[in-house]
Amino acid sequence: MKSTKIEIHSSEYVNVQSDDEDNNEEVKIIDSETLEPPAKRARKTATATTASIPQAKQKQPSSSALLFTKLGLPIGQALTKSYTFFSPLPQQTTPSDEYVLGVDEAGRGPVLGPMVYATCFCKESFYKELSSLGFADSKQLTEDQRDKLFAKLQSPDVRQDSGWSIRCISPQDISQCMLRRTKYNLNSLAHDATIQLIRDTISKGINVRRVFIDTVGPPASYQKKLQELFPGINITVAKKADSLYPIVSAASICAKVTRDAHLSQWVFAETLLQDSLSSVYGSGYPGDPNTIKWLKDSLDHIFGYPGIIRFSWSTCAKLLADHAAGVVWADDEEVANNTKSVARYFASSKKNTFDSGSSNRLRSKFFSRRRPVSMSVTL
């Protein structure tokens, strides 16, 4: 029986373009030893009397994770959809108050988990004081230091003059965008997340006058693009902006603690895997030994990986190709060298027939195989 593959795209992203070279991914080829499926490992350790549905692993949440939960973020829940969150707006703000805003990300390169874009914004009159709080590039700080700095942003004396927001992009949405027939590359995804956060901040009545952004791609072209979208705002796009501008450093910390909170409290949408898979993911980069071990141990021969993985990463594709069951679709596209021109489907023909050999006009395989006598369409 002929099978048909049906693709359903539900992502909110449109106007896509293709560019696979901007993954910023460190590719690590993992050895070809036989991998034992996690389901098999689970059967070895499961008892015959256990029949309850597994619950989320009990992990000690960080102070930031507890705060996120209190604020209503979906920490400790299956993260299958992207979301945007805004902190309470600065107290005692007026339309005449001018603001400076910084943007940075966390999780762009890892093979697993969400990618988080964040903003931090404060009144121009408060910027010097914010700069004195000790914000620095989140990658140069320990987890405890990041949590303490993030807690400072929630203190009443800071909240009255500043705020923050995040755009958390789930690994499923990343995979879906980058594996489309018309791909939506990581740079476009990052640009659109940044633009959305800036627009949302302005729409909430925040008078943004200056913006500092850690670049994605060439700084000059990115800055020109943003300046055209926001002509009334002074925009600076720079490499290593998180180490140059304290407002970007603060945004970097917001992004990093959000991603870390999700990973530390990760709940698999595939609930039966919750207790059979390790939560020691490492950094998520393919060069991390803990990440390599997790990727090897968690690969199922039939079902591949759970939804925490970004399937568009070449590391994942290589492992699935080497160790998982192959898939052959009945409607796979023809090899590029044998693909007919699209114009052939619309070529004029003197004969009205579904026999592809009797006409210059190329018929779809659907019709040539089924050879229908007549068709009717009701509109």
Short mmCIF file of C-alpha atoms in Angstrom, two decimals:
data_model
loop_
_atom_site.label_atom_id
_atom_site.label_comp_id
_atom_site.label_asym_id
_atom_site.label_seq_id
_atom_site.Cartn_x
_atom_site.Cartn_y
_atom_site.Cartn_z
CA MET A 1 0.00 0.00 0.00
CA LYS A 2 1.34 3.40 -0.90
CA SER A 3 1.88 5.68 2.05
CA THR A 4 1.86 9.44 1.99
CA LYS A 5 3.81 11.77 4.22
CA ILE A 6 1.78 14.74 5.43
CA GLU A 7 3.60 17.79 6.74
CA ILE A 8 1.79 20.08 9.17
CA HIS A 9 3.50 23.35 10.04
CA SER A 10 2.13 25.21 13.06
CA SER A 11 5.02 27.55 13.77
CA GLU A 12 4.22 31.22 14.07
CA TYR A 13 7.26 32.19 12.00
CA VAL A 14 6.87 33.29 8.39
CA ASN A 15 8.94 34.87 5.60
CA VAL A 16 11.67 32.29 5.92
CA GLN A 17 14.98 32.01 4.14
CA SER A 18 17.68 29.36 3.91
CA ASP A 19 21.20 29.63 5.30
CA ASP A 20 22.64 26.59 7.03
CA GLU A 21 26.09 28.00 7.64
CA ASP A 22 25.11 30.18 10.60
CA ASN A 23 24.48 27.40 13.10
CA ASN A 24 27.46 28.47 15.27
CA GLU A 25 27.61 24.80 16.20
CA GLU A 26 30.71 22.91 17.24
CA VAL A 27 30.48 19.58 15.45
CA LYS A 28 31.80 16.53 17.30
CA ILE A 29 31.74 13.12 15.63
CA ILE A 30 30.93 10.47 18.22
CA ASP A 31 32.25 6.93 17.97
CA SER A 32 30.18 4.26 16.25
CA GLU A 33 29.78 1.79 19.11
CA THR A 34 26.38 0.18 19.54
CA LEU A 35 24.04 2.31 21.64
CA GLU A 36 21.62 0.69 24.01
CA PRO A 37 18.09 2.19 23.76
CA PRO A 38 16.95 4.07 26.88
CA ALA A 39 13.75 2.03 26.91
CA LYS A 40 15.83 -1.14 27.27
CA ARG A 41 17.88 0.40 30.06
CA ALA A 42 14.66 1.40 31.78
CA ARG A 43 13.34 -2.18 31.61
CA LYS A 44 16.48 -3.46 33.29
CA THR A 45 15.97 -1.25 36.32
CA ALA A 46 12.18 -1.17 36.54
CA THR A 47 10.42 -3.42 39.08
CA ALA A 48 7.51 -5.64 38.12
CA THR A 49 5.23 -4.01 40.67
CA THR A 50 5.75 -0.42 39.52
CA ALA A 51 2.82 0.74 37.41
CA SER A 52 2.50 4.43 38.23
CA ILE A 53 3.19 7.13 35.68
CA PRO A 54 6.64 8.61 36.32
CA GLN A 55 6.75 12.10 37.76
CA ALA A 56 9.31 14.84 37.22
CA LYS A 57 12.64 14.18 38.86
CA GLN A 58 13.12 15.84 42.20
CA LYS A 59 15.97 18.29 41.65
CA GLN A 60 16.92 21.13 43.91
CA PRO A 61 15.76 24.27 42.07
CA SER A 62 17.95 27.36 42.07
CA SER A 63 16.75 30.60 43.61
CA SER A 64 16.13 31.93 40.10
CA ALA A 65 14.07 28.85 39.18
CA LEU A 66 11.94 29.36 42.30
CA LEU A 67 11.46 33.01 41.38
CA PHE A 68 10.48 32.14 37.81
CA THR A 69 7.91 29.66 39.10
CA LYS A 70 6.49 32.32 41.41
CA LEU A 71 6.24 34.73 38.47
CA GLY A 72 4.30 32.15 36.46
CA LEU A 73 6.93 31.00 33.96
CA PRO A 74 6.54 27.36 32.83
CA ILE A 75 9.56 26.09 34.78
CA GLY A 76 9.19 22.41 35.65
CA GLN A 77 6.70 21.88 32.81
CA ALA A 78 7.18 20.27 29.42
CA LEU A 79 8.50 23.07 27.20
CA THR A 80 7.03 22.31 23.78
CA LYS A 81 6.07 25.85 22.75
CA SER A 82 7.99 29.11 22.69
CA TYR A 83 6.82 31.94 24.92
CA THR A 84 7.50 35.58 25.83
CA PHE A 85 7.51 37.00 29.36
CA PHE A 86 7.73 40.55 30.70
CA SER A 87 8.61 41.53 34.24
CA PRO A 88 6.44 44.12 35.98
CA LEU A 89 7.06 47.51 34.40
CA PRO A 90 9.14 50.09 36.28
CA GLN A 91 7.20 51.88 38.96
CA GLN A 92 6.59 55.63 38.77
CA THR A 93 7.51 55.82 35.09
CA THR A 94 6.17 58.60 32.85
CA PRO A 95 6.11 59.04 29.04
CA SER A 96 8.89 61.60 29.35
CA ASP A 97 11.27 59.12 31.01
CA GLU A 98 13.89 58.00 28.51
CA TYR A 99 15.15 54.41 28.63
CA VAL A 100 18.22 52.49 27.53
CA LEU A 101 17.75 48.84 26.53
CA GLY A 102 20.15 45.92 26.07
CA VAL A 103 19.63 42.60 24.26
CA ASP A 104 21.55 39.34 24.55
CA GLU A 105 20.99 35.59 24.23
CA ALA A 106 21.84 32.28 25.85
CA GLY A 107 21.83 28.83 24.25
CA ARG A 108 22.46 29.66 20.62
CA GLY A 109 25.04 26.93 19.98
CA PRO A 110 24.03 23.91 22.15
CA VAL A 111 22.49 20.82 20.58
CA LEU A 112 19.77 20.63 23.24
CA GLY A 113 17.42 22.84 25.21
CA PRO A 114 15.85 26.22 24.47
CA MET A 115 17.44 29.34 23.06
CA VAL A 116 16.60 32.40 25.17
CA TYR A 117 16.72 36.04 24.11
CA ALA A 118 16.41 38.66 26.83
CA THR A 119 16.25 42.40 27.28
CA CYS A 120 17.00 44.57 30.25
CA PHE A 121 15.88 48.19 30.20
CA CYS A 122 16.26 51.04 32.67
CA LYS A 123 15.79 54.79 32.89
CA GLU A 124 18.68 56.82 31.52
CA SER A 125 18.92 58.53 34.91
CA PHE A 126 19.42 55.11 36.56
CA TYR A 127 21.89 53.63 34.07
CA LYS A 128 25.01 54.71 35.97
CA GLU A 129 23.69 53.16 39.17
CA LEU A 130 22.75 49.95 37.35
CA SER A 131 26.28 49.81 35.95
CA SER A 132 27.69 49.88 39.49
CA LEU A 133 25.83 46.71 40.54
CA GLY A 134 28.51 44.46 39.07
CA PHE A 135 26.85 43.09 35.94
CA ALA A 136 29.24 41.28 33.60
CA ASP A 137 29.10 38.76 30.78
CA SER A 138 27.11 35.83 32.18
CA LYS A 139 29.60 33.33 30.75
CA GLN A 140 32.30 34.77 33.02
CA LEU A 141 30.21 34.33 36.18
CA THR A 142 29.38 31.32 38.30
CA GLU A 143 25.80 30.11 38.63
CA ASP A 144 25.63 31.50 42.16
CA GLN A 145 26.90 34.91 41.02
CA ARG A 146 24.33 35.00 38.21
CA ASP A 147 21.51 34.13 40.60
CA LYS A 148 22.55 36.88 43.01
CA LEU A 149 22.75 39.49 40.25
CA PHE A 150 19.40 38.40 38.85
CA ALA A 151 17.93 38.74 42.35
CA LYS A 152 19.20 42.34 42.44
CA LEU A 153 17.04 43.12 39.42
CA GLN A 154 14.00 42.05 41.45
CA SER A 155 14.77 44.26 44.46
CA PRO A 156 12.31 47.17 44.97
CA ASP A 157 14.95 49.90 44.63
CA VAL A 158 16.01 48.53 41.22
CA ARG A 159 12.57 47.54 39.96
CA GLN A 160 11.25 51.08 40.27
CA ASP A 161 13.61 52.18 37.51
CA SER A 162 14.15 49.05 35.39
CA GLY A 163 12.59 45.92 33.94
CA TRP A 164 13.42 42.89 31.81
CA SER A 165 11.83 40.50 29.33
CA ILE A 166 12.61 37.15 27.73
CA ARG A 167 11.74 35.28 24.56
CA CYS A 168 12.24 31.54 25.20
CA ILE A 169 12.35 29.53 21.96
CA SER A 170 11.70 25.82 22.51
CA PRO A 171 13.96 23.19 20.90
CA GLN A 172 10.91 21.87 19.02
CA ASP A 173 10.33 25.26 17.40
CA ILE A 174 14.02 25.57 16.54
CA SER A 175 13.97 22.16 14.87
CA GLN A 176 10.71 22.87 13.07
CA CYS A 177 11.94 26.18 11.67
CA MET A 178 15.29 24.88 10.49
CA LEU A 179 13.98 21.62 9.02
CA ARG A 180 11.23 23.18 6.93
CA ARG A 181 11.24 22.69 3.20
CA THR A 182 11.99 26.42 3.05
CA LYS A 183 14.33 26.77 5.99
CA TYR A 184 14.29 29.52 8.59
CA ASN A 185 17.88 29.86 9.73
CA LEU A 186 19.16 30.58 13.22
CA ASN A 187 20.14 34.16 12.39
CA SER A 188 16.64 34.97 11.17
CA LEU A 189 15.17 33.34 14.25
CA ALA A 190 17.47 35.43 16.47
CA HIS A 191 16.78 38.68 14.60
CA ASP A 192 13.03 38.23 14.81
CA ALA A 193 13.15 37.41 18.53
CA THR A 194 15.12 40.60 19.16
CA ILE A 195 12.80 42.72 17.03
CA GLN A 196 9.75 41.29 18.78
CA LEU A 197 11.15 42.07 22.24
CA ILE A 198 12.01 45.66 21.30
CA ARG A 199 8.58 46.22 19.74
CA ASP A 200 6.80 44.71 22.73
CA THR A 201 8.75 46.93 25.12
CA ILE A 202 7.83 50.05 23.17
CA SER A 203 4.18 48.95 22.93
CA LYS A 204 4.03 48.80 26.73
CA GLY A 205 4.74 52.52 26.93
CA ILE A 206 8.49 52.38 27.58
CA ASN A 207 10.19 55.33 25.85
CA VAL A 208 13.26 53.53 24.49
CA ARG A 209 15.89 55.97 23.22
CA ARG A 210 19.06 53.86 23.10
CA VAL A 211 19.54 50.16 22.33
CA PHE A 212 22.69 48.04 22.66
CA ILE A 213 22.76 44.57 21.11
CA ASP A 214 25.27 41.73 21.01
CA THR A 215 25.60 41.01 17.31
CA VAL A 216 24.27 38.01 15.41
CA GLY A 217 26.08 37.90 12.10
CA PRO A 218 27.85 40.97 10.66
CA PRO A 219 27.29 43.96 13.01
CA ALA A 220 27.00 46.62 10.30
CA SER A 221 24.20 44.97 8.29
CA TYR A 222 22.33 43.95 11.44
CA GLN A 223 22.52 47.48 12.83
CA LYS A 224 21.32 48.94 9.52
CA LYS A 225 18.37 46.54 9.50
CA LEU A 226 17.35 47.49 13.05
CA GLN A 227 17.88 51.20 12.45
CA GLU A 228 15.47 51.06 9.51
CA LEU A 229 12.88 49.33 11.69
CA PHE A 230 13.32 51.73 14.61
CA PRO A 231 14.39 55.06 13.03
CA GLY A 232 13.79 57.13 16.16
CA ILE A 233 16.11 55.07 18.36
CA ASN A 234 19.90 55.21 18.60
CA ILE A 235 20.96 51.58 18.01
CA THR A 236 24.42 50.10 18.58
CA VAL A 237 25.21 46.54 17.47
CA ALA A 238 28.62 45.26 18.51
CA LYS A 239 30.63 42.11 19.02
CA LYS A 240 31.07 41.17 22.69
CA ALA A 241 28.51 43.80 23.66
CA ASP A 242 27.80 41.81 26.82
CA SER A 243 31.28 42.70 28.08
CA LEU A 244 31.17 46.32 26.85
CA TYR A 245 27.79 47.59 28.00
CA PRO A 246 26.36 46.85 31.48
CA ILE A 247 22.78 46.92 30.19
CA VAL A 248 23.64 44.09 27.77
CA SER A 249 25.41 42.24 30.59
CA ALA A 250 22.20 42.44 32.62
CA ALA A 251 20.22 41.07 29.66
CA SER A 252 22.81 38.30 29.29
CA ILE A 253 22.21 37.24 32.89
CA CYS A 254 18.42 37.25 32.42
CA ALA A 255 18.80 34.98 29.38
CA LYS A 256 21.29 32.62 31.01
CA VAL A 257 19.40 32.08 34.28
CA THR A 258 16.20 31.42 32.31
CA ARG A 259 17.81 28.73 30.16
CA ASP A 260 19.56 27.18 33.17
CA ALA A 261 16.30 27.10 35.13
CA HIS A 262 14.52 25.28 32.31
CA LEU A 263 17.28 22.70 31.92
CA SER A 264 17.71 22.07 35.65
CA GLN A 265 13.97 21.42 36.01
CA TRP A 266 13.41 19.87 32.58
CA VAL A 267 10.30 17.74 32.21
CA PHE A 268 10.17 15.54 29.13
CA ALA A 269 7.01 15.73 27.07
CA GLU A 270 7.63 12.01 26.55
CA THR A 271 6.53 11.26 30.12
CA LEU A 272 7.55 7.59 30.17
CA LEU A 273 11.18 8.65 29.66
CA GLN A 274 11.25 10.97 32.67
CA ASP A 275 12.86 8.49 35.05
CA SER A 276 14.92 6.54 32.50
CA LEU A 277 16.98 9.40 31.08
CA SER A 278 19.77 11.21 32.89
CA SER A 279 19.42 14.90 33.69
CA VAL A 280 23.19 15.43 33.42
CA TYR A 281 23.22 17.13 30.02
CA GLY A 282 26.39 19.12 30.44
CA SER A 283 26.52 22.48 28.69
CA GLY A 284 24.70 21.14 25.64
CA TYR A 285 27.67 21.79 23.36
CA PRO A 286 28.77 18.73 21.35
CA GLY A 287 32.33 19.13 22.66
CA ASP A 288 31.26 18.70 26.30
CA PRO A 289 32.00 15.13 27.58
CA ASN A 290 28.80 15.10 29.66
CA THR A 291 26.77 16.13 26.62
CA ILE A 292 28.48 13.48 24.47
CA LYS A 293 27.69 10.82 27.07
CA TRP A 294 24.06 11.94 27.32
CA LEU A 295 23.65 11.87 23.54
CA LYS A 296 25.07 8.36 23.33
CA ASP A 297 23.06 7.01 26.27
CA SER A 298 19.74 8.60 25.29
CA LEU A 299 19.49 7.52 21.66
CA ASP A 300 16.67 5.06 20.99
CA HIS A 301 17.15 2.88 17.90
CA ILE A 302 13.53 3.35 16.78
CA PHE A 303 12.35 6.65 18.24
CA GLY A 304 15.62 8.59 18.17
CA TYR A 305 15.77 11.43 20.69
CA PRO A 306 13.20 13.17 22.89
CA GLY A 307 12.05 16.72 22.19
CA ILE A 308 14.81 18.39 24.19
CA ILE A 309 17.11 17.84 21.20
CA ARG A 310 17.50 20.23 18.26
CA PHE A 311 17.20 17.79 15.39
CA SER A 312 18.53 20.31 12.87
CA TRP A 313 22.03 20.16 14.40
CA SER A 314 24.47 18.08 12.34
CA THR A 315 25.68 16.27 15.48
CA CYS A 316 22.18 14.91 16.03
CA ALA A 317 21.71 14.08 12.35
CA LYS A 318 25.00 12.16 12.30
CA LEU A 319 24.09 10.08 15.37
CA LEU A 320 20.63 9.27 14.04
CA ALA A 321 22.04 8.29 10.66
CA ASP A 322 24.65 6.01 12.25
CA HIS A 323 22.67 4.43 15.09
CA ALA A 324 18.92 4.78 14.51
CA ALA A 325 16.68 2.88 12.12
CA GLY A 326 16.64 4.39 8.67
CA VAL A 327 13.49 5.94 7.23
CA VAL A 328 12.48 5.77 3.57
CA TRP A 329 9.46 7.84 2.60
CA ALA A 330 7.30 6.60 -0.25
CA ASP A 331 7.08 10.11 -1.61
CA ASP A 332 10.72 11.10 -1.27
CA GLU A 333 11.67 13.67 -3.88
CA GLU A 334 13.53 12.52 -6.95
CA VAL A 335 17.28 12.81 -7.01
CA ALA A 336 18.23 16.34 -8.01
CA ASN A 337 19.83 15.24 -11.28
CA ASN A 338 16.61 13.54 -12.39
CA THR A 339 14.20 16.20 -11.20
CA LYS A 340 12.05 17.62 -14.00
CA SER A 341 11.53 21.29 -14.56
CA VAL A 342 8.42 22.70 -12.90
CA ALA A 343 7.52 24.27 -16.24
CA ARG A 344 6.99 20.77 -17.67
CA TYR A 345 3.83 20.48 -15.57
CA PHE A 346 2.31 23.43 -17.42
CA ALA A 347 3.48 22.71 -20.97
CA SER A 348 0.82 22.81 -23.64
CA SER A 349 -0.41 19.48 -24.96
CA LYS A 350 -2.49 18.49 -28.01
CA LYS A 351 -3.69 15.30 -26.38
CA ASN A 352 -5.97 15.19 -23.36
CA THR A 353 -4.66 12.06 -21.69
CA PHE A 354 -3.23 10.93 -18.38
CA ASP A 355 -0.64 8.77 -20.08
CA SER A 356 2.61 10.61 -19.31
CA GLY A 357 4.27 8.90 -22.27
CA SER A 358 1.85 10.27 -24.86
CA SER A 359 2.27 13.97 -24.18
CA ASN A 360 4.95 16.57 -23.77
CA ARG A 361 3.12 17.72 -20.70
CA LEU A 362 4.47 16.16 -17.50
CA ARG A 363 1.75 14.68 -15.31
CA SER A 364 1.93 14.43 -11.55
CA LYS A 365 2.64 10.91 -10.32
CA PHE A 366 -0.60 11.05 -8.36
CA PHE A 367 -2.60 11.17 -11.58
CA SER A 368 -0.38 9.03 -13.78
CA ARG A 369 -0.45 6.16 -11.28
CA ARG A 370 -4.19 6.30 -10.61
CA ARG A 371 -5.28 7.10 -14.20
CA PRO A 372 -8.62 8.69 -13.26
CA VAL A 373 -11.32 8.74 -15.93
CA SER A 374 -12.99 11.91 -14.72
CA MET A 375 -12.74 14.37 -11.87
CA SER A 376 -15.16 16.84 -10.33
CA VAL A 377 -14.37 19.72 -8.00
CA THR A 378 -16.94 21.38 -5.77
CA LEU A 379 -16.15 24.90 -4.58
#
